[in-house]
């Protein structure tokens, strides 16, 4: 099965996949930190919920070389991909969250050097390494100075390297984006808590200058010479907000949606707000279509979305085919021992029948 899934991934990479994911943060008035994301891809990654206990021995995902290894210090819960033990997204038991996002056309990893194998890990390992070892963004930043991130190819050609960049949030409000570009490991402070895909993160921040006039406050009218322009209704403050599904446009929308005028009072309200924002950001099937030689080869779909409550250590999730929200409460999990565990995500919609309640 793993071989089959790897072959599918190879096919997507060789056909020049363009994959969209969007992440953002919501902070409530009481200081609760909520971080949410979508996972759009061109085929079902077969993701499951993965639970990794403390003490688990992990080693870098390698092909014939001995990479970095570690024992998990903090247990974590997340979502995997392609049947592997590796997490693509997750939160650990002390409230640190991390996620991988597609970074096509920009990722340029560090060279693999034999004498540095012991401090090298692949782009696939970064989420698990961060979740398993650190409690704060500052700890992650310090540790990144001592490791190298190698672009692991599935086969033998560099065109099969999955391009990724990563975002890290902590329960104290810290947030960074990690990007490997032209062999340099770049750490960007992220004051907005937002991430999408390419171009680089600093470009996205600069691009917000093009929307400096946007505001959630309605603009009732303005004057053009002697002519009075009257607004057509509510929402005029955000006229010009881009509505397409490109990475730059999703970044702008996520930034404005997650920094609205009214802050939620507490974590419960923040989680609810995060789900509403996700509703406005995920991509339904059929709106992003990829063609080769005039034939549809794939469609981007928001296969799953998650909301991470960093303050209360809860991992919420739903899938494209089942919009019911499920949760895993990390404080109720025994991370002290055992093997890595998996839980299948539901892909069958269940409805609450209230017909009998109709009077």
Tab-separated table of C-alpha atoms in Angstrom:
chain	number	residue	atom	x	y	z
A	1	UNK	CA	0.000	0.000	0.000
A	2	UNK	CA	2.774	2.449	0.855
A	3	UNK	CA	4.459	1.702	-2.474
A	4	UNK	CA	1.169	2.355	-4.287
A	5	UNK	CA	0.626	5.659	-2.482
A	6	UNK	CA	4.177	6.756	-3.205
A	7	UNK	CA	3.592	6.077	-6.902
A	8	UNK	CA	0.481	8.287	-6.826
A	9	UNK	CA	2.455	11.060	-5.152
A	10	UNK	CA	5.201	10.695	-7.749
A	11	UNK	CA	2.643	11.064	-10.548
A	12	UNK	CA	1.275	14.263	-9.013
A	13	UNK	CA	4.724	15.762	-8.590
A	14	UNK	CA	5.801	14.936	-12.128
A	15	UNK	CA	2.687	16.549	-13.602
A	16	UNK	CA	3.455	19.826	-11.854
A	17	UNK	CA	0.945	19.756	-9.040
A	18	UNK	CA	-0.381	23.001	-7.642
A	19	UNK	CA	-1.822	22.336	-4.220
A	20	UNK	CA	-3.563	24.847	-1.980
A	21	UNK	CA	-3.770	24.936	1.811
A	22	UNK	CA	-4.620	27.843	4.107
A	23	UNK	CA	-3.791	28.363	7.775
A	24	UNK	CA	-4.619	31.132	10.242
A	25	UNK	CA	-4.843	31.957	13.957
A	26	UNK	CA	-7.633	33.361	16.123
A	27	UNK	CA	-6.880	34.928	19.529
A	28	UNK	CA	-9.744	35.437	21.985
A	29	UNK	CA	-10.104	38.217	24.544
A	30	UNK	CA	-9.039	35.914	27.364
A	31	UNK	CA	-5.830	35.051	25.503
A	32	UNK	CA	-6.841	31.634	24.171
A	33	UNK	CA	-4.922	30.666	21.032
A	34	UNK	CA	-6.720	28.823	18.232
A	35	UNK	CA	-4.911	27.804	15.038
A	36	UNK	CA	-6.796	26.353	12.072
A	37	UNK	CA	-6.065	25.101	8.579
A	38	UNK	CA	-7.370	23.414	5.466
A	39	UNK	CA	-5.631	20.610	3.601
A	40	UNK	CA	-6.272	20.802	-0.135
A	41	UNK	CA	-4.693	18.240	-2.407
A	42	UNK	CA	-5.186	16.702	-5.826
A	43	UNK	CA	-5.904	13.229	-4.488
A	44	UNK	CA	-6.887	11.706	-1.174
A	45	UNK	CA	-3.785	11.353	0.991
A	46	UNK	CA	-5.472	8.649	3.044
A	47	UNK	CA	-4.897	10.671	6.198
A	48	UNK	CA	-5.588	9.215	9.618
A	49	UNK	CA	-5.423	10.722	13.073
A	50	UNK	CA	-2.088	9.690	14.573
A	51	UNK	CA	-1.245	9.597	18.296
A	52	UNK	CA	2.450	9.478	19.205
A	53	UNK	CA	3.360	8.769	22.872
A	54	UNK	CA	6.325	10.076	24.815
A	55	UNK	CA	9.475	8.007	24.525
A	56	UNK	CA	8.800	6.885	20.964
A	57	UNK	CA	12.082	6.513	19.095
A	58	UNK	CA	11.992	8.405	15.812
A	59	UNK	CA	14.570	8.622	13.069
A	60	UNK	CA	14.648	10.784	9.968
A	61	UNK	CA	12.815	9.424	6.928
A	62	UNK	CA	15.815	8.363	4.851
A	63	UNK	CA	16.902	6.446	1.773
A	64	UNK	CA	20.186	4.787	2.627
A	65	UNK	CA	21.614	7.352	5.065
A	66	UNK	CA	21.504	7.640	8.838
A	67	UNK	CA	19.787	10.881	9.713
A	68	UNK	CA	18.818	12.659	12.897
A	69	UNK	CA	17.116	10.522	15.548
A	70	UNK	CA	15.345	11.415	18.773
A	71	UNK	CA	13.107	10.127	21.538
A	72	UNK	CA	9.767	11.920	21.681
A	73	UNK	CA	9.699	14.262	24.693
A	74	UNK	CA	6.121	15.502	24.273
A	75	UNK	CA	3.299	13.288	23.098
A	76	UNK	CA	1.281	14.634	20.195
A	77	UNK	CA	-1.822	14.163	18.061
A	78	UNK	CA	-2.069	15.000	14.394
A	79	UNK	CA	-2.947	13.929	10.883
A	80	UNK	CA	-0.638	11.781	8.785
A	81	UNK	CA	-0.462	11.134	5.042
A	82	UNK	CA	0.184	8.225	2.688
A	83	UNK	CA	-0.017	5.616	5.431
A	84	UNK	CA	3.205	6.785	7.066
A	85	UNK	CA	4.059	7.374	10.722
A	86	UNK	CA	4.937	10.949	9.820
A	87	UNK	CA	2.607	13.790	10.807
A	88	UNK	CA	1.631	16.440	8.274
A	89	UNK	CA	-0.027	18.501	10.989
A	90	UNK	CA	-0.575	18.299	14.726
A	91	UNK	CA	-0.501	19.637	18.265
A	92	UNK	CA	1.489	18.360	21.234
A	93	UNK	CA	0.517	17.941	24.867
A	94	UNK	CA	1.964	21.329	25.905
A	95	UNK	CA	0.128	23.305	23.232
A	96	UNK	CA	2.678	23.635	20.419
A	97	UNK	CA	1.203	23.191	16.921
A	98	UNK	CA	2.918	22.676	13.588
A	99	UNK	CA	1.795	22.060	10.013
A	100	UNK	CA	3.325	21.470	6.594
A	101	UNK	CA	2.107	23.432	3.564
A	102	UNK	CA	2.871	23.017	-0.134
A	103	UNK	CA	5.572	25.418	-1.365
A	104	UNK	CA	5.924	24.813	-5.098
A	105	UNK	CA	8.435	26.781	-7.134
A	106	UNK	CA	10.164	28.203	-4.057
A	107	UNK	CA	11.537	25.395	-1.892
A	108	UNK	CA	15.266	24.843	-2.210
A	109	UNK	CA	16.589	22.533	0.480
A	110	UNK	CA	20.030	22.216	1.998
A	111	UNK	CA	22.584	19.859	0.504
A	112	UNK	CA	23.013	16.414	1.977
A	113	UNK	CA	26.508	16.202	3.472
A	114	UNK	CA	27.773	12.880	4.765
A	115	UNK	CA	29.590	14.367	7.748
A	116	UNK	CA	26.355	16.091	8.830
A	117	UNK	CA	23.969	13.149	8.462
A	118	UNK	CA	23.433	12.977	12.227
A	119	UNK	CA	21.953	16.478	12.324
A	120	UNK	CA	19.958	16.190	9.086
A	121	UNK	CA	16.285	15.392	8.604
A	122	UNK	CA	13.982	15.497	5.606
A	123	UNK	CA	11.224	17.974	4.897
A	124	UNK	CA	8.742	15.219	5.798
A	125	UNK	CA	10.206	14.843	9.316
A	126	UNK	CA	10.029	18.463	10.387
A	127	UNK	CA	6.489	18.417	11.841
A	128	UNK	CA	7.094	15.331	13.989
A	129	UNK	CA	10.503	16.539	15.133
A	130	UNK	CA	9.076	19.891	16.227
A	131	UNK	CA	5.990	18.472	17.938
A	132	UNK	CA	7.954	15.747	19.692
A	133	UNK	CA	10.711	17.927	21.090
A	134	UNK	CA	9.609	21.468	21.866
A	135	UNK	CA	7.176	23.481	23.967
A	136	UNK	CA	7.583	27.001	22.568
A	137	UNK	CA	8.390	28.798	19.343
A	138	UNK	CA	11.576	30.183	20.929
A	139	UNK	CA	12.790	26.647	21.616
A	140	UNK	CA	12.124	25.688	18.007
A	141	UNK	CA	14.028	28.703	16.684
A	142	UNK	CA	17.046	27.893	18.837
A	143	UNK	CA	17.062	24.230	17.772
A	144	UNK	CA	16.778	25.052	14.060
A	145	UNK	CA	20.274	26.530	14.236
A	146	UNK	CA	21.640	23.043	14.862
A	147	UNK	CA	19.888	20.993	12.156
A	148	UNK	CA	19.763	20.773	8.393
A	149	UNK	CA	16.668	20.151	6.291
A	150	UNK	CA	17.272	17.952	3.266
A	151	UNK	CA	14.818	17.633	0.385
A	152	UNK	CA	14.173	13.914	0.253
A	153	UNK	CA	13.295	12.636	-3.206
A	154	UNK	CA	10.927	9.702	-3.496
A	155	UNK	CA	12.791	8.376	-6.500
A	156	UNK	CA	16.127	9.440	-7.961
A	157	UNK	CA	15.363	12.731	-9.665
A	158	UNK	CA	15.067	16.066	-7.919
A	159	UNK	CA	11.730	16.673	-9.627
A	160	UNK	CA	10.182	14.205	-7.183
A	161	UNK	CA	11.057	16.270	-4.111
A	162	UNK	CA	7.908	17.393	-2.296
A	163	UNK	CA	8.260	21.176	-1.745
A	164	UNK	CA	7.069	22.152	1.736
A	165	UNK	CA	7.255	25.026	4.159
A	166	UNK	CA	6.038	24.936	7.753
A	167	UNK	CA	4.256	27.040	10.338
A	168	UNK	CA	4.668	26.742	14.118
A	169	UNK	CA	2.358	28.181	16.793
A	170	UNK	CA	2.684	28.047	20.568
A	171	UNK	CA	0.219	28.586	23.408
A	172	UNK	CA	1.936	31.826	24.401
A	173	UNK	CA	1.123	33.503	21.076
A	174	UNK	CA	4.399	32.906	19.249
A	175	UNK	CA	4.335	32.041	15.558
A	176	UNK	CA	7.004	31.464	12.905
A	177	UNK	CA	7.188	30.234	9.321
A	178	UNK	CA	10.091	27.969	8.308
A	179	UNK	CA	11.176	28.032	4.666
A	180	UNK	CA	14.147	26.524	2.856
A	181	UNK	CA	14.970	28.731	-0.148
A	182	UNK	CA	18.112	28.364	-2.289
A	183	UNK	CA	19.749	26.194	0.344
A	184	UNK	CA	19.120	28.643	3.198
A	185	UNK	CA	16.914	27.814	6.169
A	186	UNK	CA	14.861	30.969	6.739
A	187	UNK	CA	12.832	31.657	9.879
A	188	UNK	CA	10.150	34.330	9.524
A	189	UNK	CA	8.377	35.862	12.498
A	190	UNK	CA	4.655	35.674	11.739
A	191	UNK	CA	2.666	38.448	13.442
A	192	UNK	CA	-0.542	37.502	11.616
A	193	UNK	CA	-0.512	33.733	12.150
A	194	UNK	CA	-1.472	33.228	8.479
A	195	UNK	CA	0.097	30.943	5.879
A	196	UNK	CA	-0.799	29.652	2.426
A	197	UNK	CA	1.605	28.495	-0.287
A	198	UNK	CA	4.036	30.160	-2.697
A	199	UNK	CA	5.567	32.755	-3.047
A	200	UNK	CA	7.723	33.169	0.058
A	201	UNK	CA	6.212	34.397	3.309
A	202	UNK	CA	7.891	37.821	3.207
A	203	UNK	CA	6.350	38.382	-0.235
A	204	UNK	CA	2.873	37.700	1.175
A	205	UNK	CA	3.378	40.263	3.939
A	206	UNK	CA	4.509	42.857	1.419
A	207	UNK	CA	1.535	42.062	-0.816
A	208	UNK	CA	-0.832	43.174	1.941
A	209	UNK	CA	0.244	46.735	1.124
A	210	UNK	CA	-1.980	46.453	-1.942
A	211	UNK	CA	-4.995	46.188	0.380
A	212	UNK	CA	-4.149	48.940	2.847
A	213	UNK	CA	-7.545	50.596	2.285
A	214	UNK	CA	-9.651	47.581	3.258
A	215	UNK	CA	-11.655	47.726	6.486
A	216	UNK	CA	-14.568	45.787	7.987
A	217	UNK	CA	-16.398	49.103	8.431
A	218	UNK	CA	-19.042	49.799	5.777
A	219	UNK	CA	-18.462	52.820	3.555
A	220	UNK	CA	-21.836	54.396	2.916
A	221	UNK	CA	-20.833	56.859	0.216
A	222	UNK	CA	-18.055	58.867	-1.363
A	223	UNK	CA	-17.778	61.680	-3.893
A	224	UNK	CA	-16.267	61.646	-7.353
A	225	UNK	CA	-16.196	65.297	-8.337
A	226	UNK	CA	-19.741	66.504	-7.828
A	227	UNK	CA	-21.151	62.999	-8.160
A	228	UNK	CA	-22.085	61.129	-5.003
A	229	UNK	CA	-21.333	57.403	-5.113
A	230	UNK	CA	-23.648	55.461	-2.823
A	231	UNK	CA	-22.714	52.014	-1.543
A	232	UNK	CA	-24.896	49.098	-2.600
A	233	UNK	CA	-25.169	47.681	0.905
A	234	UNK	CA	-23.187	46.000	3.641
A	235	UNK	CA	-19.671	44.795	2.954
A	236	UNK	CA	-18.451	47.901	1.173
A	237	UNK	CA	-15.426	48.219	3.457
A	238	UNK	CA	-13.963	45.026	2.018
A	239	UNK	CA	-14.608	45.877	-1.620
A	240	UNK	CA	-11.548	44.670	-3.508
A	241	UNK	CA	-10.859	41.678	-1.263
A	242	UNK	CA	-9.684	38.987	-3.719
A	243	UNK	CA	-12.054	36.050	-4.016
A	244	UNK	CA	-10.137	33.583	-6.179
A	245	UNK	CA	-8.350	30.488	-4.895
A	246	UNK	CA	-4.756	31.431	-5.671
A	247	UNK	CA	-2.289	31.347	-2.798
A	248	UNK	CA	-1.837	35.162	-2.590
A	249	UNK	CA	-5.600	35.755	-2.611
A	250	UNK	CA	-6.252	33.131	0.065
A	251	UNK	CA	-3.529	34.687	2.215
A	252	UNK	CA	-5.185	38.109	2.004
A	253	UNK	CA	-8.628	36.709	2.809
A	254	UNK	CA	-7.328	34.653	5.722
A	255	UNK	CA	-5.521	37.686	7.128
A	256	UNK	CA	-8.621	39.889	7.066
A	257	UNK	CA	-11.067	37.169	8.139
A	258	UNK	CA	-8.988	36.179	11.168
A	259	UNK	CA	-8.453	39.791	12.297
A	260	UNK	CA	-12.004	41.063	12.325
A	261	UNK	CA	-13.211	43.920	14.483
A	262	UNK	CA	-14.834	41.737	17.156
A	263	UNK	CA	-12.701	39.299	19.148
A	264	UNK	CA	-14.322	36.143	20.542
A	265	UNK	CA	-14.621	36.147	24.335
A	266	UNK	CA	-13.039	32.760	25.020
A	267	UNK	CA	-11.766	29.580	23.405
A	268	UNK	CA	-15.206	28.142	22.613
A	269	UNK	CA	-16.197	31.237	20.673
A	270	UNK	CA	-12.777	31.317	18.990
A	271	UNK	CA	-13.134	27.700	17.845
A	272	UNK	CA	-16.575	28.480	16.413
A	273	UNK	CA	-15.216	31.537	14.607
A	274	UNK	CA	-12.350	29.465	13.196
A	275	UNK	CA	-14.799	26.977	11.663
A	276	UNK	CA	-16.762	29.802	10.057
A	277	UNK	CA	-13.563	31.215	8.566
A	278	UNK	CA	-12.633	27.751	7.295
A	279	UNK	CA	-16.018	27.585	5.558
A	280	UNK	CA	-15.005	30.673	3.575
A	281	UNK	CA	-11.550	29.344	2.692
A	282	UNK	CA	-11.814	25.676	1.788
A	283	UNK	CA	-12.054	24.645	-1.852
A	284	UNK	CA	-15.067	22.610	-3.040
A	285	UNK	CA	-14.466	20.014	-5.733
A	286	UNK	CA	-14.623	21.375	-9.259
A	287	UNK	CA	-13.410	24.936	-8.647
A	288	UNK	CA	-9.671	24.235	-9.106
A	289	UNK	CA	-9.110	21.882	-12.043
A	290	UNK	CA	-5.804	20.708	-13.485
A	291	UNK	CA	-5.628	19.621	-17.124
A	292	UNK	CA	-2.989	17.876	-19.221
A	293	UNK	CA	-3.396	17.703	-23.008
A	294	UNK	CA	-6.950	18.941	-22.687
A	295	UNK	CA	-7.944	16.242	-20.198
A	296	UNK	CA	-8.778	16.732	-16.525
A	297	UNK	CA	-6.118	14.931	-14.504
A	298	UNK	CA	-6.967	16.183	-11.021
A	299	UNK	CA	-9.050	18.584	-8.956
A	300	UNK	CA	-8.032	20.307	-5.723
A	301	UNK	CA	-10.315	19.400	-2.813
A	302	UNK	CA	-10.259	20.394	0.855
A	303	UNK	CA	-9.895	16.791	2.028
A	304	UNK	CA	-9.761	17.738	5.686
A	305	UNK	CA	-9.697	20.769	7.923
A	306	UNK	CA	-8.535	21.064	11.511
A	307	UNK	CA	-8.873	23.518	14.377
A	308	UNK	CA	-6.270	23.276	17.120
A	309	UNK	CA	-7.052	24.739	20.548
A	310	UNK	CA	-3.540	25.385	21.852
A	311	UNK	CA	-4.771	26.661	25.209
A	312	UNK	CA	-6.951	23.670	26.082
A	313	UNK	CA	-5.010	21.111	23.999
A	314	UNK	CA	-7.846	19.937	21.758
A	315	UNK	CA	-7.519	18.789	18.140
A	316	UNK	CA	-10.752	19.235	16.148
A	317	UNK	CA	-11.169	17.911	12.623
A	318	UNK	CA	-13.645	17.227	9.841
A	319	UNK	CA	-13.365	15.843	6.305
A	320	UNK	CA	-14.706	16.859	2.917
A	321	UNK	CA	-17.270	14.052	2.929
A	322	UNK	CA	-18.244	14.341	6.606
A	323	UNK	CA	-18.794	17.842	7.931
A	324	UNK	CA	-19.482	16.640	11.459
A	325	UNK	CA	-16.773	18.016	13.724
A	326	UNK	CA	-14.839	15.537	15.839
A	327	UNK	CA	-12.300	16.226	18.549
A	328	UNK	CA	-9.427	14.621	20.408
A	329	UNK	CA	-8.718	16.008	23.889
A	330	UNK	CA	-5.028	15.584	24.543
A	331	UNK	CA	-5.375	15.908	28.330
A	332	UNK	CA	-7.392	12.667	28.320
A	333	UNK	CA	-4.764	10.657	26.426
A	334	UNK	CA	-2.114	8.617	28.214
A	335	UNK	CA	1.081	9.618	26.403
A	336	UNK	CA	3.322	7.844	28.917
A	337	UNK	CA	3.752	4.607	26.978
A	338	UNK	CA	2.619	2.434	24.119
A	339	UNK	CA	2.975	2.382	20.369
A	340	UNK	CA	1.961	4.914	17.747
A	341	UNK	CA	-1.808	4.662	17.299
A	342	UNK	CA	-4.044	5.528	14.379
A	343	UNK	CA	-7.695	6.466	14.030
A	344	UNK	CA	-9.500	6.483	10.697
A	345	UNK	CA	-11.113	9.730	9.659
A	346	UNK	CA	-14.797	9.481	8.794
A	347	UNK	CA	-15.761	10.102	5.172
A	348	UNK	CA	-19.475	9.391	5.427
A	349	UNK	CA	-21.815	12.252	6.249
A	350	UNK	CA	-24.202	11.643	9.131
A	351	UNK	CA	-27.228	13.831	9.630
A	352	UNK	CA	-29.252	14.505	12.774
A	353	UNK	CA	-32.853	13.588	12.011
A	354	UNK	CA	-35.183	15.963	13.872
A	355	UNK	CA	-38.356	15.027	11.979
A	356	UNK	CA	-39.968	13.501	15.061
A	357	UNK	CA	-39.409	16.753	16.946
A	358	UNK	CA	-41.593	18.672	14.495
A	359	UNK	CA	-44.928	19.464	16.147
